Amino acid sequence: MAPPSAGDYYIKNIASGYFMTADDKDSFLTPVSTIKPTGDLNNKMSFTLRKGDGEWYCISATYSKANVGAPANPQQGSTAIWTRSEVAFRILDAGEALYNIHLVGENFFLYDDLLSTQPFHTVLFNKGSTADSAKWMFLDV
């Protein structure tokens, strides 16, 4: 299946059922997290995919305009962070309308840390893993 088109989406992790979420407008360098909605999805759960040159995308929170990013030298289990810089991700087909989000230039995939403290989970980088916790669904806003 082709990657999603550029546009606005809710991004849901298939293993947890949690949605990627933005917190405050000035939360740069803080962790990206997911949350299980208790009601309707809201603007803090809306993300914009911008297509770059080639096959990469930048993922930004519609609410805060912050970009999903990576620390300077990501390692196994590093936390995805909010950044002002555009960070390149490839959106790879994982079957059944699901996708893996791959950090360009690294062998890391975004995954939902299912062991994180409730009500939020932390989004981490996992080396080479495409398990269910690294599978995401892009739902039109």
PDB file of N, CA and C in Angstrom, residues 71-131:
ATOM      1  N   PRO A  71      16.633  12.671  19.168  1.00  0.00           N
ATOM      2  CA  PRO A  71      17.807  13.270  19.792  1.00  0.00           C
ATOM      3  C   PRO A  71      18.990  13.242  18.829  1.00  0.00           C
ATOM      4  N   ALA A  72      20.050  13.956  19.164  1.00  0.00           N
ATOM      5  CA  ALA A  72      21.202  14.104  18.273  1.00  0.00           C
ATOM      6  C   ALA A  72      21.778  12.770  17.812  1.00  0.00           C
ATOM      7  N   ASN A  73      21.974  11.842  18.698  1.00  0.00           N
ATOM      8  CA  ASN A  73      22.514  10.525  18.346  1.00  0.00           C
ATOM      9  C   ASN A  73      21.577   9.453  18.883  1.00  0.00           C
ATOM     10  N   PRO A  74      20.506   9.158  18.150  1.00  0.00           N
ATOM     11  CA  PRO A  74      19.521   8.215  18.694  1.00  0.00           C
ATOM     12  C   PRO A  74      20.121   6.830  18.928  1.00  0.00           C
ATOM     13  N   GLN A  75      19.694   6.241  20.018  1.00  0.00           N
ATOM     14  CA  GLN A  75      20.101   4.888  20.390  1.00  0.00           C
ATOM     15  C   GLN A  75      18.841   4.046  20.556  1.00  0.00           C
ATOM     16  N   GLN A  76      19.005   2.747  20.688  1.00  0.00           N
ATOM     17  CA  GLN A  76      17.887   1.867  20.989  1.00  0.00           C
ATOM     18  C   GLN A  76      17.166   2.392  22.229  1.00  0.00           C
ATOM     19  N   GLY A  77      15.867   2.608  22.144  1.00  0.00           N
ATOM     20  CA  GLY A  77      15.076   3.079  23.275  1.00  0.00           C
ATOM     21  C   GLY A  77      15.099   4.575  23.490  1.00  0.00           C
ATOM     22  N   SER A  78      15.793   5.341  22.621  1.00  0.00           N
ATOM     23  CA  SER A  78      15.760   6.800  22.741  1.00  0.00           C
ATOM     24  C   SER A  78      14.331   7.297  22.588  1.00  0.00           C
ATOM     25  N   THR A  79      14.030   8.390  23.269  1.00  0.00           N
ATOM     26  CA  THR A  79      12.700   8.979  23.224  1.00  0.00           C
ATOM     27  C   THR A  79      12.568   9.897  22.022  1.00  0.00           C
ATOM     28  N   ALA A  80      11.454   9.781  21.302  1.00  0.00           N
ATOM     29  CA  ALA A  80      11.136  10.760  20.256  1.00  0.00           C
ATOM     30  C   ALA A  80      10.813  12.075  20.964  1.00  0.00           C
ATOM     31  N   ILE A  81      11.281  13.181  20.412  1.00  0.00           N
ATOM     32  CA  ILE A  81      11.100  14.484  21.059  1.00  0.00           C
ATOM     33  C   ILE A  81      10.476  15.482  20.092  1.00  0.00           C
ATOM     34  N   TRP A  82       9.932  16.556  20.672  1.00  0.00           N
ATOM     35  CA  TRP A  82       9.422  17.669  19.864  1.00  0.00           C
ATOM     36  C   TRP A  82      10.584  18.578  19.505  1.00  0.00           C
ATOM     37  N   THR A  83      10.612  19.035  18.280  1.00  0.00           N
ATOM     38  CA  THR A  83      11.709  19.882  17.818  1.00  0.00           C
ATOM     39  C   THR A  83      11.209  20.930  16.836  1.00  0.00           C
ATOM     40  N   ARG A  84      11.986  21.980  16.669  1.00  0.00           N
ATOM     41  CA  ARG A  84      11.680  22.994  15.654  1.00  0.00           C
ATOM     42  C   ARG A  84      12.190  22.558  14.280  1.00  0.00           C
ATOM     43  N   SER A  85      13.205  21.683  14.275  1.00  0.00           N
ATOM     44  CA  SER A  85      13.811  21.222  13.022  1.00  0.00           C
ATOM     45  C   SER A  85      12.906  20.220  12.325  1.00  0.00           C
ATOM     46  N   GLU A  86      12.991  20.194  10.996  1.00  0.00           N
ATOM     47  CA  GLU A  86      12.280  19.168  10.239  1.00  0.00           C
ATOM     48  C   GLU A  86      13.115  17.895  10.261  1.00  0.00           C
ATOM     49  N   VAL A  87      12.537  16.829  10.759  1.00  0.00           N
ATOM     50  CA  VAL A  87      13.201  15.529  10.816  1.00  0.00           C
ATOM     51  C   VAL A  87      12.527  14.631   9.792  1.00  0.00           C
ATOM     52  N   ALA A  88      13.335  13.930   9.010  1.00  0.00           N
ATOM     53  CA  ALA A  88      12.812  13.125   7.903  1.00  0.00           C
ATOM     54  C   ALA A  88      12.454  11.714   8.360  1.00  0.00           C
ATOM     55  N   PHE A  89      11.233  11.316   8.028  1.00  0.00           N
ATOM     56  CA  PHE A  89      10.748   9.961   8.278  1.00  0.00           C
ATOM     57  C   PHE A  89      10.236   9.371   6.981  1.00  0.00           C
ATOM     58  N   ARG A  90      10.406   8.068   6.826  1.00  0.00           N
ATOM     59  CA  ARG A  90       9.739   7.348   5.738  1.00  0.00           C
ATOM     60  C   ARG A  90       8.543   6.628   6.345  1.00  0.00           C
ATOM     61  N   ILE A  91       7.440   6.635   5.630  1.00  0.00           N
ATOM     62  CA  ILE A  91       6.228   5.947   6.053  1.00  0.00           C
ATOM     63  C   ILE A  91       6.154   4.667   5.220  1.00  0.00           C
ATOM     64  N   LEU A  92       6.382   3.520   5.859  1.00  0.00           N
ATOM     65  CA  LEU A  92       6.507   2.245   5.153  1.00  0.00           C
ATOM     66  C   LEU A  92       5.277   1.367   5.367  1.00  0.00           C
ATOM     67  N   ASP A  93       4.842   0.723   4.313  1.00  0.00           N
ATOM     68  CA  ASP A  93       3.691  -0.171   4.366  1.00  0.00           C
ATOM     69  C   ASP A  93       3.962  -1.330   5.326  1.00  0.00           C
ATOM     70  N   ALA A  94       3.043  -1.528   6.279  1.00  0.00           N
ATOM     71  CA  ALA A  94       3.143  -2.653   7.211  1.00  0.00           C
ATOM     72  C   ALA A  94       1.960  -3.600   7.048  1.00  0.00           C
ATOM     73  N   GLY A  95       1.203  -3.426   5.952  1.00  0.00           N
ATOM     74  CA  GLY A  95       0.064  -4.289   5.662  1.00  0.00           C
ATOM     75  C   GLY A  95      -1.211  -3.859   6.355  1.00  0.00           C
ATOM     76  N   GLU A  96      -2.344  -4.199   5.762  1.00  0.00           N
ATOM     77  CA  GLU A  96      -3.666  -3.960   6.332  1.00  0.00           C
ATOM     78  C   GLU A  96      -3.889  -2.509   6.757  1.00  0.00           C
ATOM     79  N   ALA A  97      -3.516  -1.550   5.911  1.00  0.00           N
ATOM     80  CA  ALA A  97      -3.675  -0.109   6.167  1.00  0.00           C
ATOM     81  C   ALA A  97      -2.888   0.357   7.391  1.00  0.00           C
ATOM     82  N   LEU A  98      -1.795  -0.333   7.696  1.00  0.00           N
ATOM     83  CA  LEU A  98      -0.905   0.039   8.791  1.00  0.00           C
ATOM     84  C   LEU A  98       0.448   0.428   8.217  1.00  0.00           C
ATOM     85  N   TYR A  99       1.184   1.240   9.001  1.00  0.00           N
ATOM     86  CA  TYR A  99       2.470   1.744   8.530  1.00  0.00           C
ATOM     87  C   TYR A  99       3.497   1.715   9.650  1.00  0.00           C
ATOM     88  N   ASN A 100       4.763   1.557   9.262  1.00  0.00           N
ATOM     89  CA  ASN A 100       5.892   1.769  10.154  1.00  0.00           C
ATOM     90  C   ASN A 100       6.444   3.153   9.851  1.00  0.00           C
ATOM     91  N   ILE A 101       6.863   3.859  10.894  1.00  0.00           N
ATOM     92  CA  ILE A 101       7.439   5.195  10.739  1.00  0.00           C
ATOM     93  C   ILE A 101       8.939   5.059  10.990  1.00  0.00           C
ATOM     94  N   HIS A 102       9.718   5.198   9.931  1.00  0.00           N
ATOM     95  CA  HIS A 102      11.153   4.912   9.926  1.00  0.00           C
ATOM     96  C   HIS A 102      11.945   6.213   9.898  1.00  0.00           C
ATOM     97  N   LEU A 103      12.879   6.373  10.827  1.00  0.00           N
ATOM     98  CA  LEU A 103      13.749   7.541  10.864  1.00  0.00           C
ATOM     99  C   LEU A 103      14.750   7.441   9.721  1.00  0.00           C
ATOM    100  N   VAL A 104      14.715   8.377   8.791  1.00  0.00           N
ATOM    101  CA  VAL A 104      15.597   8.353   7.623  1.00  0.00           C
ATOM    102  C   VAL A 104      17.055   8.432   8.077  1.00  0.00           C
ATOM    103  N   GLY A 105      17.890   7.582   7.482  1.00  0.00           N
ATOM    104  CA  GLY A 105      19.322   7.577   7.783  1.00  0.00           C
ATOM    105  C   GLY A 105      19.695   6.714   8.980  1.00  0.00           C
ATOM    106  N   GLU A 106      18.717   6.156   9.655  1.00  0.00           N
ATOM    107  CA  GLU A 106      18.955   5.306  10.822  1.00  0.00           C
ATOM    108  C   GLU A 106      18.096   4.050  10.677  1.00  0.00           C
ATOM    109  N   ASN A 107      18.433   3.014  11.409  1.00  0.00           N
ATOM    110  CA  ASN A 107      17.612   1.801  11.386  1.00  0.00           C
ATOM    111  C   ASN A 107      16.685   1.785  12.601  1.00  0.00           C
ATOM    112  N   PHE A 108      15.951   2.896  12.788  1.00  0.00           N
ATOM    113  CA  PHE A 108      15.051   3.021  13.927  1.00  0.00           C
ATOM    114  C   PHE A 108      13.632   3.272  13.464  1.00  0.00           C
ATOM    115  N   PHE A 109      12.691   2.663  14.174  1.00  0.00           N
ATOM    116  CA  PHE A 109      11.271   2.846  13.927  1.00  0.00           C
ATOM    117  C   PHE A 109      10.623   3.430  15.179  1.00  0.00           C
ATOM    118  N   LEU A 110       9.639   4.308  14.989  1.00  0.00           N
ATOM    119  CA  LEU A 110       8.876   4.806  16.128  1.00  0.00           C
ATOM    120  C   LEU A 110       8.006   3.683  16.668  1.00  0.00           C
ATOM    121  N   TYR A 111       7.979   3.541  17.980  1.00  0.00           N
ATOM    122  CA  TYR A 111       7.069   2.570  18.588  1.00  0.00           C
ATOM    123  C   TYR A 111       6.504   3.134  19.879  1.00  0.00           C
ATOM    124  N   ASP A 112       5.352   2.617  20.273  1.00  0.00           N
ATOM    125  CA  ASP A 112       4.672   3.041  21.487  1.00  0.00           C
ATOM    126  C   ASP A 112       5.187   2.184  22.635  1.00  0.00           C
ATOM    127  N   ASP A 113       5.756   2.832  23.646  1.00  0.00           N
ATOM    128  CA  ASP A 113       6.275   2.106  24.806  1.00  0.00           C
ATOM    129  C   ASP A 113       5.101   1.675  25.682  1.00  0.00           C
ATOM    130  N   LEU A 114       4.646   0.460  25.475  1.00  0.00           N
ATOM    131  CA  LEU A 114       3.449  -0.034  26.154  1.00  0.00           C
ATOM    132  C   LEU A 114       3.624  -0.141  27.661  1.00  0.00           C
ATOM    133  N   LEU A 115       4.857  -0.065  28.147  1.00  0.00           N
ATOM    134  CA  LEU A 115       5.111  -0.172  29.583  1.00  0.00           C
ATOM    135  C   LEU A 115       5.172   1.185  30.265  1.00  0.00           C
ATOM    136  N   SER A 116       4.992   2.272  29.527  1.00  0.00           N
ATOM    137  CA  SER A 116       5.049   3.615  30.105  1.00  0.00           C
ATOM    138  C   SER A 116       3.924   3.820  31.114  1.00  0.00           C
ATOM    139  N   THR A 117       4.124   4.812  31.968  1.00  0.00           N
ATOM    140  CA  THR A 117       3.126   5.171  32.968  1.00  0.00           C
ATOM    141  C   THR A 117       1.859   5.681  32.308  1.00  0.00           C
ATOM    142  N   GLN A 118       0.719   5.260  32.816  1.00  0.00           N
ATOM    143  CA  GLN A 118      -0.580   5.727  32.330  1.00  0.00           C
ATOM    144  C   GLN A 118      -0.798   7.160  32.819  1.00  0.00           C
ATOM    145  N   PRO A 119      -1.596   8.017  32.229  1.00  0.00           N
ATOM    146  CA  PRO A 119      -2.415   7.740  31.060  1.00  0.00           C
ATOM    147  C   PRO A 119      -1.663   7.918  29.742  1.00  0.00           C
ATOM    148  N   PHE A 120      -0.405   8.345  29.801  1.00  0.00           N
ATOM    149  CA  PHE A 120       0.379   8.556  28.588  1.00  0.00           C
ATOM    150  C   PHE A 120       1.354   7.407  28.384  1.00  0.00           C
ATOM    151  N   HIS A 121       1.689   7.137  27.139  1.00  0.00           N
ATOM    152  CA  HIS A 121       2.811   6.272  26.783  1.00  0.00           C
ATOM    153  C   HIS A 121       3.839   7.165  26.108  1.00  0.00           C
ATOM    154  N   THR A 122       5.097   6.807  26.190  1.00  0.00           N
ATOM    155  CA  THR A 122       6.157   7.549  25.522  1.00  0.00           C
ATOM    156  C   THR A 122       6.439   6.894  24.172  1.00  0.00           C
ATOM    157  N   VAL A 123       6.669   7.718  23.156  1.00  0.00           N
ATOM    158  CA  VAL A 123       7.045   7.206  21.838  1.00  0.00           C
ATOM    159  C   VAL A 123       8.571   7.093  21.811  1.00  0.00           C
ATOM    160  N   LEU A 124       9.057   5.900  21.511  1.00  0.00           N
ATOM    161  CA  LEU A 124      10.489   5.614  21.526  1.00  0.00           C
ATOM    162  C   LEU A 124      10.956   5.155  20.150  1.00  0.00           C
ATOM    163  N   PHE A 125      12.274   5.053  20.007  1.00  0.00           N
ATOM    164  CA  PHE A 125      12.873   4.497  18.797  1.00  0.00           C
ATOM    165  C   PHE A 125      13.310   3.071  19.081  1.00  0.00           C
ATOM    166  N   ASN A 126      12.943   2.162  18.197  1.00  0.00           N
ATOM    167  CA  ASN A 126      13.302   0.758  18.328  1.00  0.00           C
ATOM    168  C   ASN A 126      14.101   0.360  17.100  1.00  0.00           C
ATOM    169  N   LYS A 127      15.248  -0.232  17.322  1.00  0.00           N
ATOM    170  CA  LYS A 127      16.145  -0.575  16.220  1.00  0.00           C
ATOM    171  C   LYS A 127      15.618  -1.760  15.421  1.00  0.00           C
ATOM    172  N   GLY A 128      15.266  -1.493  14.178  1.00  0.00           N
ATOM    173  CA  GLY A 128      14.910  -2.540  13.244  1.00  0.00           C
ATOM    174  C   GLY A 128      13.613  -3.279  13.507  1.00  0.00           C
ATOM    175  N   SER A 129      12.886  -2.938  14.563  1.00  0.00           N
ATOM    176  CA  SER A 129      11.684  -3.701  14.905  1.00  0.00           C
ATOM    177  C   SER A 129      10.443  -3.164  14.206  1.00  0.00           C
ATOM    178  N   THR A 130       9.669  -4.079  13.661  1.00  0.00           N
ATOM    179  CA  THR A 130       8.390  -3.705  13.057  1.00  0.00           C
ATOM    180  C   THR A 130       7.258  -4.486  13.728  1.00  0.00           C
ATOM    181  N   ALA A 131       7.406  -4.780  15.029  1.00  0.00           N
ATOM    182  CA  ALA A 131       6.363  -5.458  15.797  1.00  0.00           C
ATOM    183  C   ALA A 131       5.116  -4.575  15.858  1.00  0.00           C
TER     184      ALA A 131
END
